[in-house]
Amino acid sequence: VLSAPAIAQENPKINWRLTSSFPKSLDTIWGGAEDIAKRVSEATGGNFTIQTYAAGEIVPGLQAADAVSAGTVEMCHTCSYYYVGKDPTFAIGTAIPFGLNARLTNAWFYEGNGNKLLNEFYANHKLYGMIAGNTGAQMGGWFRKEINTVDDLKGVKMRIAGLAGRVVEKLGVVPQQIAGGDIYPALEKGTIDAAEWIGPYDDQKLGFYKVAKYYYYPAFWEGGPAIHAFVNLDKWNSLPKQYQAALTDAAAYANTNMMAKYDLKNPLAVKQLVGQGTVLRPFSQDILDACFNASMEVYKDISASNEWFKKIYEDQVAFKKEGYLWMQLSEYTYDTFMMIQQRNGKL
Amino acid sequence: VLSAPAIAQENPKINWRLTSSFPKSLDTIWGGAEDIAKRVSEATGGNFTIQTYAAGEIVPGLQAADAVSAGTVEMCHTCSYYYVGKDPTFAIGTAIPFGLNARLTNAWFYEGNGNKLLNEFYANHKLYGMIAGNTGAQMGGWFRKEINTVDDLKGVKMRIAGLAGRVVEKLGVVPQQIAGGDIYPALEKGTIDAAEWIGPYDDQKLGFYKVAKYYYYPAFWEGGPAIHAFVNLDKWNSLPKQYQAALTDAAAYANTNMMAKYDLKNPLAVKQLVGQGTVLRPFSQDILDACFNASMEVYKDISASNEWFKKIYEDQVAFKKEGYLWMQLSEYTYDTFMMIQQRNGKL
C-alpha cells in the first residue's frame, strides 16, 4: 500500500567521523567500519553519513576510544580491551582469557546482560558501545622457538592484547601491547620474541610467517573477541531515534559480516601459510591448564578491588557455564562428526 | 554537524503484511518476525511498517512462501525447506543433512555464494530471500523407544522436516512433514512414533516430553538451519533503496537475535527436561554413518536431474570442506577445553 510521500520530521543531515584502531590493509577487521558507514548511509537515504579513518589518520589505533570520550570524533571501531590501562573492566567487552566463544558472545550481548551492564560501565567514560564484529577464536600467535612446556614461556617477550598480558605474566612472559600495524617491525627487529594478532588471513598479510616459524593455537585469551563500535555518549543521546536504530542494525550487519569474512578467508590462508613453511602447533594441555589457573587468580585479584569488574565478570561467568553446558550437546557432537568427515576426505 | 531538516524524497508510507510459519507461543522462532517488524519501523521513523501474523491466521504455516509468491502477502518468515515438494533446491536454503553449522551458514550466505545463488533460484518462484534467524544445531527428536541400531529405525513414523525425510526413508523411517503446532496431537494420538522439532526450549513448550521419553541428538539434518524472510520479488524491487537497506539490516539483527535467544533459553530448558524424566541420548556412530551415506546418495540422485540443486549444492560443499578445515583448529580446540572445564565444574 503506497501513499503520497510524507515530509520527514526527523531526517536531519548528519556527518560523523569514525576512527578505526585498524589499518586499511586488513579488509576484514577494518572492513567492519566500512560496513557500518555504508549500511547507515543506505538505510537513511544518505542523510546520516560516517567518514571512516584508519588507525593513525586522526589518532593512533590504541587511542580510538579516548578520542570518542573526548568528543574529538563522534565514534570509533576498536577493541574495548585496548583500554584495560584505564580499567580492567574494558577487557570484558572484547574477550577475557577463557571467556565466551563468538556464538556465546553474541548471545550474552544480545539476550543476556552483556550489552546492558557494559553500557552502564562505558557511560562512566562517556561512551555508548555496540558489538560490531568478531574474529572467532583466534590463533595463539607466532613464536620463534617451540613452546612445549610452561617453562618455555619464561622470559618470552610477547605482543599480547588485553588482560591476557596479566595472565601470561604470571608464567614468566613479558607482555607488550602494540597496535596491529606496528607488530611486524618489532618482531623482525627482535624487540619481541613472539606476537599474537588475529588469525591466518590477517597474520599472513602482516607477514609474521617470515620471521617466526611456529604458529600456536588456540588463543585461549580470545575465544570469540567482539569488536566494538563506540559512540560518544552525548552524540548518541542527541541522535534521532531513527538514526539510532539504523546504526544499531548496521552494527548487527557488520558484526555477522566480519565473522563471515574471517570464515571465508582463513581456510585458504592457513593452507598457504603451511605451504610457506609455517608449523601449526596446539598449546599443550599443561600450558592451557596453567594459564586457566593463572586467569582465575587474576579475576579474583581484580574482583577484590573493582566492583564494576566483579559485577560484570560474575554475570558473564554464570552465562558461560550455562552456554557451554548447552553447546556440548548437539552443536559439539555435530561439529565433531563433520570434522572427522572432513579429515577423512568424505565431505 | 547538524543542518536544517531535509524534505525526504524516498520516504513513502508503506504497510506490509508478514505471515509466519510459526505459532506465537514460540517467542524464539516467532520472535524473528517481530524483530524484523520492530527494527524496520524504528529505522524508517515509522514510515515502513510490517504487520505480523502467526501460522494459520492468513495461511497455514507450510504455505507461507506460496502466499508470498502469489502476492497474497508481501512477505513471510519461514523455513525454505518446507517447500521441497516444489523443488528440493529449497532445502539448501535452510539446512540439508550434514550441511553447514550456524556459523558457516552465516559465512556462506554473507560472504560466500549462498545468498547470491539461492536468490537466482528463488527468483523463479517470485521470491527474494534473506536469512533472518537460526536455531543452531537442533536436537534429533523425541522417540517413544530407544534407537540403538540402524535396524531400530525401521518402520518408525516420524515427523521430520526438509530433505531429511528422503534420507531416513532409505533406512526404513516413514517420514511426515507437519507444521510445528500440529506435531504434539499427532505424537500423542500415536499417528506418529517420533518427532523432531527444534531444541529444548521450543520442544518443552510444545510438550513432547509428556508423550516420548528419549531425546536424541544431534539433528544431523539440521546442523545450523537458517530461517528465511521471503519478500515477493516484485514488491522487493519496487521498494525504495532506503527501505531495502533497512529491511536487510533488520534481518541481520533478527538473524543474530534468534540464535542468541536459543542460546540463552536452551540451557535451562534442557536441565528442566531432564528433571521431568527426559533421557538424553546421542545417536550411535553407526546411525550417523548410515545416515551420512544415505544423504550422499540422495544428493547424487537429485543432482543427476536438477541443475539448480547441483549447482548450489556443489558450491556449498566446497565451502563446507574449507570451513570445517578451519574450524577444527582454534575454534574446536578452544571449545573442547572449555567444555571439559564446564563438566569438571571449574568454569
XYZ file of C-alpha atoms in Angstrom:
694
model
C 0.000 0.000 0.000
C 1.656 3.201 -1.197
C 0.505 6.677 -0.305
C 1.937 10.124 -1.062
C 5.458 10.805 0.241
C 5.446 12.263 3.735
C 7.581 15.186 4.815
C 10.179 13.812 7.185
C 10.425 15.391 10.593
C 13.418 13.538 11.918
C 15.678 13.274 8.914
C 18.467 15.808 9.501
C 21.692 15.724 7.512
C 24.383 14.428 9.857
C 28.006 13.728 9.054
C 30.189 11.911 11.567
C 33.807 10.847 11.710
C 34.797 7.332 12.783
C 38.352 6.479 13.760
C 39.330 2.823 13.499
C 42.008 1.046 15.506
C 42.941 -0.956 12.433
C 44.915 -0.439 9.232
C 43.084 -0.382 5.880
C 45.254 -3.245 4.653
C 43.171 -5.621 6.813
C 39.893 -5.612 4.883
C 38.411 -7.985 7.487
C 38.682 -6.014 10.697
C 38.950 -2.599 9.046
C 36.025 -3.608 6.842
C 33.678 -3.523 9.832
C 33.896 0.282 9.907
C 33.196 0.479 6.186
C 30.196 -1.829 6.571
C 28.742 0.365 9.296
C 29.187 3.550 7.277
C 27.740 2.060 4.095
C 24.747 0.445 5.793
C 23.853 3.553 7.800
C 24.050 5.777 4.754
C 21.856 3.445 2.692
C 19.257 2.964 5.408
C 18.940 6.726 5.922
C 18.835 7.665 2.263
C 22.255 9.301 2.519
C 21.190 11.672 5.298
C 23.371 10.154 8.014
C 26.905 9.680 6.726
C 30.021 8.478 8.531
C 33.542 9.132 7.252
C 35.936 6.342 8.188
C 39.579 6.893 9.111
C 42.247 4.236 9.613
C 44.427 3.946 12.705
C 46.852 6.847 12.795
C 44.974 9.151 10.444
C 43.331 11.067 13.295
C 44.665 9.329 16.406
C 46.796 6.218 16.986
C 45.000 2.873 16.944
C 45.147 2.350 20.680
C 43.632 5.778 21.422
C 40.478 5.485 19.353
C 38.064 5.294 22.298
C 39.836 8.180 24.056
C 39.151 10.365 21.024
C 35.473 9.406 21.250
C 35.265 10.061 25.003
C 36.819 13.467 24.428
C 34.472 14.267 21.543
C 37.329 14.664 19.025
C 35.410 12.245 16.798
C 31.829 11.040 17.172
C 32.639 7.328 17.024
C 35.274 4.644 16.639
C 35.693 0.989 15.750
C 38.052 -0.668 18.166
C 38.619 -3.360 20.778
C 37.451 -2.298 24.202
C 40.259 -4.319 25.767
C 42.834 -1.882 24.421
C 41.745 0.338 27.311
C 42.474 -2.024 30.199
C 45.014 0.506 31.436
C 42.112 2.786 32.418
C 40.072 -0.014 33.938
C 40.368 -3.784 33.517
C 36.580 -3.913 33.093
C 37.169 -2.782 29.498
C 38.650 -6.214 28.817
C 35.326 -7.978 29.276
C 33.797 -6.125 26.333
C 36.162 -7.759 23.860
C 37.319 -11.026 25.368
C 38.982 -12.251 28.519
C 41.089 -15.399 28.848
C 38.864 -18.495 28.886
C 35.781 -16.376 28.262
C 32.993 -16.803 25.736
C 33.323 -18.080 22.177
C 31.896 -15.954 19.338
C 28.469 -17.538 19.448
C 28.068 -17.112 23.207
C 29.478 -13.596 22.983
C 26.603 -12.663 20.684
C 24.136 -14.369 22.990
C 25.437 -12.608 26.089
C 25.380 -9.193 24.405
C 22.047 -9.576 22.608
C 19.935 -11.531 25.063
C 21.989 -11.852 28.202
C 23.053 -8.882 30.310
C 26.269 -8.100 28.447
C 25.199 -5.066 26.493
C 23.205 -3.582 29.328
C 25.867 -3.993 32.014
C 28.770 -2.883 29.873
C 26.940 0.225 28.736
C 26.360 1.162 32.356
C 30.117 0.907 32.752
C 31.007 2.616 29.459
C 28.812 5.580 30.439
C 31.437 6.470 33.056
C 33.755 7.088 30.118
C 31.162 8.977 28.063
C 30.840 6.061 25.662
C 27.929 4.087 24.237
C 29.006 0.712 22.858
C 27.684 -1.816 20.369
C 29.365 -5.004 19.235
C 30.191 -4.718 15.566
C 32.430 -7.555 14.548
C 34.002 -10.747 15.755
C 37.040 -12.730 14.651
C 36.085 -16.104 16.131
C 38.606 -17.973 18.271
C 41.953 -16.505 17.360
C 45.248 -18.234 16.807
C 47.653 -18.252 19.717
C 50.412 -16.451 17.893
C 53.823 -16.686 16.310
C 56.857 -17.927 18.183
C 60.440 -18.130 17.006
C 61.032 -21.218 19.140
C 58.869 -24.142 20.156
C 56.848 -23.746 23.335
C 56.412 -27.250 24.695
C 56.232 -26.680 28.414
C 55.164 -23.995 30.825
C 58.860 -23.345 31.459
C 59.416 -22.473 27.808
C 57.246 -19.379 28.314
C 59.684 -17.836 30.781
C 61.274 -14.648 29.543
C 59.441 -14.615 26.212
C 58.754 -11.012 25.181
C 55.365 -11.229 23.545
C 52.888 -8.849 21.966
C 49.626 -9.909 23.546
C 46.439 -7.874 23.934
C 44.006 -7.220 26.748
C 44.043 -8.843 30.157
C 45.955 -11.809 28.771
C 49.144 -9.910 29.479
C 48.487 -10.112 33.212
C 47.802 -13.819 32.925
C 50.859 -14.863 30.973
C 52.998 -12.552 33.091
C 52.331 -14.936 35.973
C 54.042 -17.634 33.912
C 57.088 -15.511 33.134
C 56.082 -13.980 29.789
C 56.959 -10.287 29.323
C 53.787 -8.903 27.716
C 53.620 -5.908 25.381
C 50.609 -4.098 23.948
C 51.322 -2.937 20.383
C 48.825 -1.834 17.696
C 48.396 -4.147 14.711
C 50.406 -2.168 12.209
C 53.441 -1.926 14.495
C 53.875 -5.579 15.394
C 55.845 -6.812 12.410
C 58.795 -4.428 12.750
C 59.050 -5.256 16.463
C 59.088 -8.978 15.736
C 61.507 -8.580 12.848
C 63.964 -6.491 14.875
C 63.764 -8.880 17.809
C 62.321 -6.283 20.160
C 59.807 -9.024 20.846
C 60.156 -12.813 20.558
C 56.548 -13.664 19.837
C 53.335 -11.996 18.780
C 49.698 -12.833 18.573
C 47.434 -10.813 16.354
C 44.289 -12.443 14.938
C 44.333 -15.437 12.635
C 45.707 -16.831 9.387
C 44.329 -14.286 6.918
C 45.312 -11.123 8.778
C 48.521 -12.577 10.144
C 49.615 -13.638 6.677
C 49.046 -10.102 5.396
C 51.173 -8.675 8.188
C 53.931 -11.132 7.259
C 54.682 -12.714 10.626
C 55.415 -16.080 8.995
C 58.565 -14.540 7.514
C 60.168 -14.040 10.920
C 58.617 -16.717 13.155
C 58.019 -20.334 12.276
C 55.746 -21.777 14.949
C 52.073 -20.846 14.873
C 50.263 -21.928 18.011
C 46.558 -22.354 18.724
C 44.177 -21.527 20.229
C 44.426 -18.018 21.650
C 42.924 -19.047 24.976
C 42.589 -15.337 25.749
C 40.430 -14.668 22.719
C 37.835 -17.380 22.292
C 35.478 -15.057 20.450
C 36.544 -11.432 20.713
C 33.956 -8.767 19.928
C 34.975 -5.629 18.084
C 33.172 -2.548 19.395
C 31.646 0.488 17.798
C 31.832 3.204 20.447
C 29.817 6.390 20.089
C 30.333 9.480 22.219
C 27.503 9.222 24.750
C 26.224 12.788 24.264
C 26.292 12.338 20.493
C 24.415 9.063 20.851
C 21.757 10.620 23.038
C 21.286 13.529 20.634
C 20.850 11.249 17.619
C 17.271 10.927 16.269
C 15.732 7.588 17.324
C 15.524 6.615 13.690
C 19.276 7.023 13.235
C 20.000 5.195 16.482
C 18.030 2.268 15.061
C 19.783 2.433 11.685
C 23.183 2.480 13.398
C 22.238 -0.378 15.732
C 21.124 -2.539 12.806
C 24.168 -1.594 10.733
C 26.341 -2.742 13.639
C 24.425 -6.038 13.685
C 25.097 -6.500 9.993
C 28.779 -5.613 10.415
C 29.035 -7.976 13.362
C 27.977 -11.002 11.320
C 29.705 -9.895 8.170
C 33.126 -9.637 9.790
C 32.843 -13.149 11.199
C 31.758 -14.329 7.734
C 34.799 -12.727 6.114
C 37.113 -14.496 8.524
C 35.428 -17.834 7.972
C 35.679 -17.374 4.221
C 39.282 -16.191 4.155
C 41.049 -18.042 6.962
C 40.899 -21.556 5.452
C 42.825 -20.614 2.316
C 45.289 -18.530 4.317
C 46.092 -21.321 6.757
C 46.798 -23.693 3.888
C 49.030 -21.139 2.203
C 50.909 -20.465 5.430
C 51.623 -24.161 5.872
C 52.845 -24.163 2.269
C 55.165 -21.280 3.180
C 56.776 -23.282 5.979
C 54.650 -22.354 8.960
C 54.393 -25.129 11.545
C 50.997 -25.411 13.292
C 51.130 -26.437 16.938
C 48.461 -26.755 19.613
C 49.378 -25.423 23.039
C 49.959 -28.341 25.383
C 47.354 -29.327 27.938
C 49.784 -28.291 30.702
C 50.124 -24.810 29.280
C 46.358 -24.414 28.901
C 45.771 -25.674 32.438
C 48.429 -23.371 33.912
C 47.033 -20.389 32.044
C 43.498 -21.266 33.111
C 44.552 -21.318 36.737
C 46.514 -18.092 36.361
C 43.439 -16.461 34.779
C 41.244 -17.414 37.707
C 43.774 -15.826 40.068
C 43.792 -12.634 38.013
C 39.979 -12.450 38.080
C 39.955 -12.975 41.804
C 42.545 -10.248 42.322
C 40.772 -7.700 40.143
C 37.333 -8.518 41.567
C 38.623 -7.860 45.088
C 39.165 -4.189 44.311
C 36.968 -3.376 41.316
C 33.190 -3.500 41.748
C 32.426 -2.960 38.066
C 34.665 -5.794 37.022
C 33.297 -8.109 39.699
C 29.668 -7.452 38.793
C 30.049 -7.848 35.040
C 32.526 -10.716 35.220
C 30.267 -12.721 37.529
C 27.316 -12.224 35.229
C 29.366 -13.433 32.287
C 30.644 -16.480 34.179
C 27.105 -17.541 35.067
C 26.149 -17.212 31.416
C 29.264 -19.096 30.300
C 28.533 -22.115 32.488
C 25.073 -22.498 31.009
C 26.214 -21.795 27.463
C 28.946 -24.406 27.451
C 26.627 -26.942 29.030
C 24.215 -26.492 26.124
C 26.780 -26.246 23.332
C 28.350 -29.592 24.185
C 25.200 -31.496 23.243
C 24.022 -31.107 19.636
C 26.421 -28.424 18.459
C 29.617 -30.110 19.547
C 28.509 -33.603 18.581
C 27.510 -32.396 15.140
C 30.725 -30.455 14.571
C 32.850 -33.352 15.779
C 31.219 -35.732 13.323
C 31.616 -33.221 10.488
C 35.279 -32.555 11.268
C 36.007 -36.267 11.229
C 34.398 -36.490 7.788
C 36.480 -33.507 6.674
C 39.707 -35.148 7.825
C 38.729 -38.368 6.130
C 38.072 -36.548 2.863
C 34.424 -37.570 2.859
C 32.666 -34.181 2.881
C 27.339 18.597 12.265
C 23.609 19.352 12.153
C 21.861 21.271 9.409
C 18.206 22.014 8.706
C 15.921 19.014 8.205
C 15.709 17.972 4.573
C 12.487 17.099 2.817
C 12.569 13.374 2.208
C 12.081 12.225 -1.343
C 12.012 8.498 -0.757
C 10.078 8.158 2.456
C 6.642 6.867 1.444
C 4.255 5.360 3.984
C 4.211 1.632 3.340
C 2.372 -1.026 5.288
C 3.068 -4.708 4.617
C 1.741 -7.987 5.945
C 4.076 -10.780 7.002
C 2.826 -14.324 7.510
C 4.934 -16.536 9.759
C 5.185 -20.318 9.629
C 5.340 -20.402 13.404
C 2.952 -20.121 16.338
C 3.155 -17.094 18.634
C 3.708 -19.385 21.606
C 7.313 -19.897 20.426
C 8.781 -16.482 21.187
C 12.140 -17.648 19.809
C 11.314 -18.556 16.224
C 8.135 -16.470 16.018
C 10.090 -13.632 17.593
C 12.192 -13.254 14.451
C 9.212 -11.799 12.609
C 8.549 -9.391 15.435
C 12.190 -8.302 15.478
C 12.103 -7.567 11.756
C 8.905 -5.530 12.017
C 10.093 -3.557 15.025
C 13.535 -2.800 13.633
C 12.243 -1.736 10.211
C 9.665 0.565 11.731
C 12.223 2.196 14.021
C 14.840 2.647 11.318
C 12.319 4.293 8.986
C 10.733 6.551 11.566
C 7.506 4.556 11.417
C 7.061 5.049 7.675
C 7.586 1.407 6.697
C 5.501 -0.852 8.925
C 5.000 -4.600 8.789
C 2.043 -6.348 10.432
C 2.958 -9.851 11.617
C 0.584 -12.829 11.513
C 1.124 -16.236 13.075
C 0.805 -19.519 11.178
C -2.830 -20.126 10.310
C -4.050 -16.564 10.669
C -3.776 -15.858 6.941
C -2.458 -19.134 5.521
C -1.235 -22.397 7.100
C 2.355 -22.485 8.305
C 3.627 -24.635 5.477
C 2.136 -22.361 2.794
C 3.726 -19.086 3.858
C 6.072 -18.778 0.865
C 3.266 -19.702 -1.557
C 1.266 -16.767 -0.255
C 4.257 -14.507 -0.910
C 4.852 -15.882 -4.422
C 1.178 -15.293 -5.195
C 1.270 -11.773 -3.777
C -1.389 -12.520 -1.145
C 1.017 -11.059 1.414
C 4.172 -9.052 0.778
C 6.454 -11.209 2.909
C 6.794 -14.196 5.204
C 9.088 -15.678 7.838
C 9.546 -19.369 7.225
C 11.909 -22.248 6.503
C 12.681 -22.560 2.818
C 12.902 -26.334 3.214
C 9.178 -26.559 3.813
C 8.891 -26.166 0.026
C 10.989 -29.162 -1.035
C 7.848 -30.559 -2.648
C 8.125 -27.855 -5.313
C 11.862 -28.276 -5.748
C 14.433 -29.947 -3.472
C 16.702 -26.930 -4.024
C 14.581 -25.132 -1.428
C 16.117 -27.419 1.193
C 19.560 -25.904 0.808
C 18.323 -22.501 1.975
C 17.507 -23.804 5.439
C 19.678 -26.850 6.061
C 20.404 -30.169 4.452
C 21.603 -33.303 6.245
C 25.283 -32.994 7.145
C 25.386 -29.448 5.848
C 26.750 -26.289 7.459
C 26.600 -25.356 11.128
C 25.120 -21.972 12.106
C 28.409 -20.121 11.895
C 29.293 -21.452 8.458
C 25.718 -20.879 7.297
C 26.160 -17.182 8.034
C 29.523 -17.179 6.299
C 28.198 -18.903 3.184
C 25.231 -16.547 2.923
C 27.062 -13.321 3.755
C 30.431 -13.758 2.116
C 30.239 -16.991 0.174
C 27.891 -17.511 -2.762
C 24.894 -18.707 -0.760
C 22.735 -15.620 -0.885
C 23.539 -14.833 -4.491
C 22.941 -18.335 -5.846
C 19.807 -19.004 -3.844
C 18.273 -15.699 -4.879
C 18.829 -16.618 -8.508
C 16.860 -19.768 -7.772
C 14.192 -18.092 -5.616
C 13.518 -15.607 -8.430
C 11.928 -18.476 -10.384
C 9.324 -18.538 -7.632
C 8.932 -14.750 -7.494
C 10.721 -14.605 -4.144
C 13.588 -12.569 -2.734
C 15.152 -14.202 0.330
C 17.229 -13.088 3.293
C 18.342 -15.210 6.214
C 16.674 -13.922 9.367
C 17.209 -16.376 12.163
C 18.996 -19.549 13.112
C 18.399 -22.173 15.781
C 21.888 -23.647 15.928
C 22.341 -27.414 15.698
C 18.977 -28.850 16.601
C 18.155 -31.836 18.748
C 17.459 -35.099 16.928
C 13.976 -35.517 18.276
C 11.698 -37.404 20.595
C 11.287 -41.172 20.412
C 8.987 -43.399 22.410
C 11.511 -46.231 22.279
C 15.284 -46.367 22.294
C 17.007 -46.205 18.925
C 20.254 -48.085 19.383
C 20.905 -49.506 15.952
C 20.124 -48.675 12.349
C 17.553 -51.503 12.443
C 15.632 -49.772 15.211
C 14.737 -47.014 12.743
C 12.728 -49.380 10.538
C 9.041 -48.581 10.434
C 9.276 -45.569 12.750
C 6.706 -42.975 11.676
C 8.495 -39.711 12.299
C 7.773 -36.029 11.835
C 10.947 -34.773 10.185
C 11.403 -31.675 8.048
C 13.090 -30.922 4.756
C 15.193 -33.310 2.710
C 15.929 -35.379 5.807
C 12.743 -37.304 5.113
C 14.248 -38.706 1.920
C 17.396 -39.662 3.778
C 15.843 -41.504 6.701
C 13.330 -43.129 4.346
C 16.287 -45.059 2.920
C 16.776 -46.553 6.386
C 13.142 -47.523 6.786
C 11.727 -44.482 8.588
C 8.286 -43.304 7.412
C 8.739 -39.525 7.276
C 5.978 -36.947 7.717
C 6.049 -33.178 7.276
C 3.826 -31.492 9.875
C 3.786 -27.818 10.942
C 5.056 -27.047 14.444
C 1.691 -26.509 16.101
C 0.272 -29.802 14.844
C 3.012 -32.169 15.974
C 2.002 -32.743 19.584
C -1.506 -34.109 18.878
C -0.072 -36.460 16.239
C 2.535 -37.776 18.670
C 0.031 -38.032 21.498
C -2.516 -39.974 19.419
C 0.170 -42.285 18.090
C -0.329 -41.190 14.481
C 3.458 -40.804 14.607
C 6.037 -42.587 16.783
C 8.665 -39.877 16.861
C 9.071 -36.196 16.135
C 11.832 -33.701 15.782
C 11.103 -30.032 16.093
C 13.853 -27.671 17.238
C 15.525 -27.901 20.629
C 14.895 -27.974 24.379
C 13.180 -24.613 24.858
C 10.681 -24.871 21.999
C 10.193 -28.605 22.396
C 9.451 -28.218 26.085
C 6.787 -25.625 25.292
C 5.136 -27.962 22.808
C 5.098 -30.673 25.476
C 6.702 -33.585 23.633
C 8.383 -34.800 26.831
C 4.961 -35.798 28.120
C 4.496 -38.454 25.443
C 8.019 -39.528 24.462
C 10.895 -40.233 26.809
C 14.051 -40.447 24.697
C 15.518 -37.215 23.376
C 18.248 -37.854 20.801
C 20.968 -35.573 19.471
C 22.173 -34.130 17.202
C 19.726 -33.469 14.377
C 22.257 -34.422 11.709
C 19.848 -32.913 9.180
C 19.878 -29.503 10.841
C 23.380 -28.527 11.847
C 22.566 -24.810 11.665
C 19.246 -24.170 9.949
C 18.598 -20.666 8.662
C 15.138 -19.168 8.927
C 14.226 -17.095 5.870
C 12.438 -13.838 5.338
C 10.941 -14.068 1.848
C 9.653 -10.972 0.077
C 7.546 -11.063 -3.072
C 10.094 -10.258 -5.785
C 8.044 -7.501 -7.436
C 7.374 -5.920 -4.047
C 11.078 -6.094 -3.226
C 12.054 -4.461 -6.497
C 9.517 -1.674 -6.024
C 10.738 -0.881 -2.504
C 12.791 2.331 -2.132
C 16.505 1.529 -1.778
C 16.436 3.040 1.683
C 13.767 0.599 2.820
C 15.547 -2.328 1.178
C 18.584 -1.416 3.279
C 16.541 -1.044 6.475
C 14.901 -4.426 5.889
C 18.228 -6.089 5.088
C 19.779 -4.769 8.291
C 16.707 -5.663 10.348
C 17.022 -9.219 9.036
C 20.680 -9.227 10.094
C 19.669 -8.152 13.583
C 16.888 -10.754 13.745
C 19.284 -13.415 12.499
C 21.679 -12.941 15.401
C 18.987 -12.233 17.935
C 17.150 -15.503 17.330
C 20.350 -17.505 17.791
C 21.003 -15.512 20.978
C 17.547 -16.338 22.329
C 18.108 -20.040 21.770
C 21.499 -19.945 23.433
C 20.036 -18.111 26.403
C 16.960 -20.292 26.797
C 18.008 -23.793 25.799
C 20.365 -24.497 28.731
C 17.697 -24.014 31.391
C 15.147 -25.942 29.339
C 17.411 -28.943 28.854
C 18.038 -29.132 32.596
C 14.318 -28.884 33.328
C 13.508 -31.593 30.792
C 15.999 -33.959 32.409
C 14.328 -33.134 35.720
C 10.996 -34.074 34.155
C 12.251 -37.527 33.202
C 13.601 -36.958 29.712
C 16.516 -39.230 28.829
C 19.216 -37.642 26.647
C 20.856 -39.968 24.136
C 23.381 -39.369 21.368
C 22.698 -41.158 18.091
C 25.167 -44.016 17.691
C 28.121 -43.709 15.354
C 26.579 -46.445 13.167
C 23.383 -44.470 12.758
C 25.252 -41.284 11.916
C 27.459 -43.110 9.408
C 24.491 -44.819 7.747
C 22.600 -41.549 7.507
C 25.661 -39.767 6.143
C 25.996 -42.355 3.399
C 22.280 -42.236 2.648
C 22.489 -38.455 2.394
C 25.280 -38.621 -0.146
C 23.159 -40.974 -2.252
C 20.214 -38.597 -2.070
C 22.385 -35.661 -3.181
C 23.747 -37.693 -6.076
C 20.254 -38.704 -7.154
C 18.836 -35.195 -7.021
C 21.889 -33.652 -8.694
C 21.507 -36.029 -11.626
C 18.209 -34.451 -12.628
C 18.157 -30.982 -11.064
C 20.647 -28.393 -12.326
C 19.761 -25.778 -9.720
C 20.284 -28.210 -6.892
C 23.540 -29.493 -8.357
C 24.995 -26.032 -8.841
C 24.111 -24.663 -5.417
C 24.833 -27.892 -3.550
C 28.312 -28.169 -5.080
C 29.109 -24.599 -4.151
C 28.046 -25.262 -0.577
C 30.058 -28.468 -0.354
C 33.221 -26.693 -1.500
C 32.610 -24.056 1.156
C 31.872 -26.679 3.797
C 35.157 -28.514 3.255
C 37.147 -25.348 3.784
C 35.017 -24.181 6.685
C 35.355 -27.375 8.677
C 39.080 -27.495 7.990
C 39.442 -24.066 9.577
C 37.005 -24.552 12.463
C 38.811 -27.616 13.776
C 41.902 -25.592 14.683
C 41.387 -22.781 17.209
C 37.615 -22.857 17.499
C 37.246 -26.535 18.224
C 40.305 -26.760 20.451
C 39.101 -23.802 22.485
C 35.555 -25.111 22.830
C 36.781 -28.570 23.782
C 38.930 -27.171 26.564
C 36.066 -25.011 27.813
C 33.563 -27.859 27.781
C 35.921 -30.018 29.803
C 36.182 -27.223 32.373
C 32.387 -26.956 32.385
C 31.977 -30.672 33.049
C 34.569 -30.521 35.790
C 32.750 -27.644 37.449
C 35.720 -25.316 37.029
C 34.225 -22.517 34.919
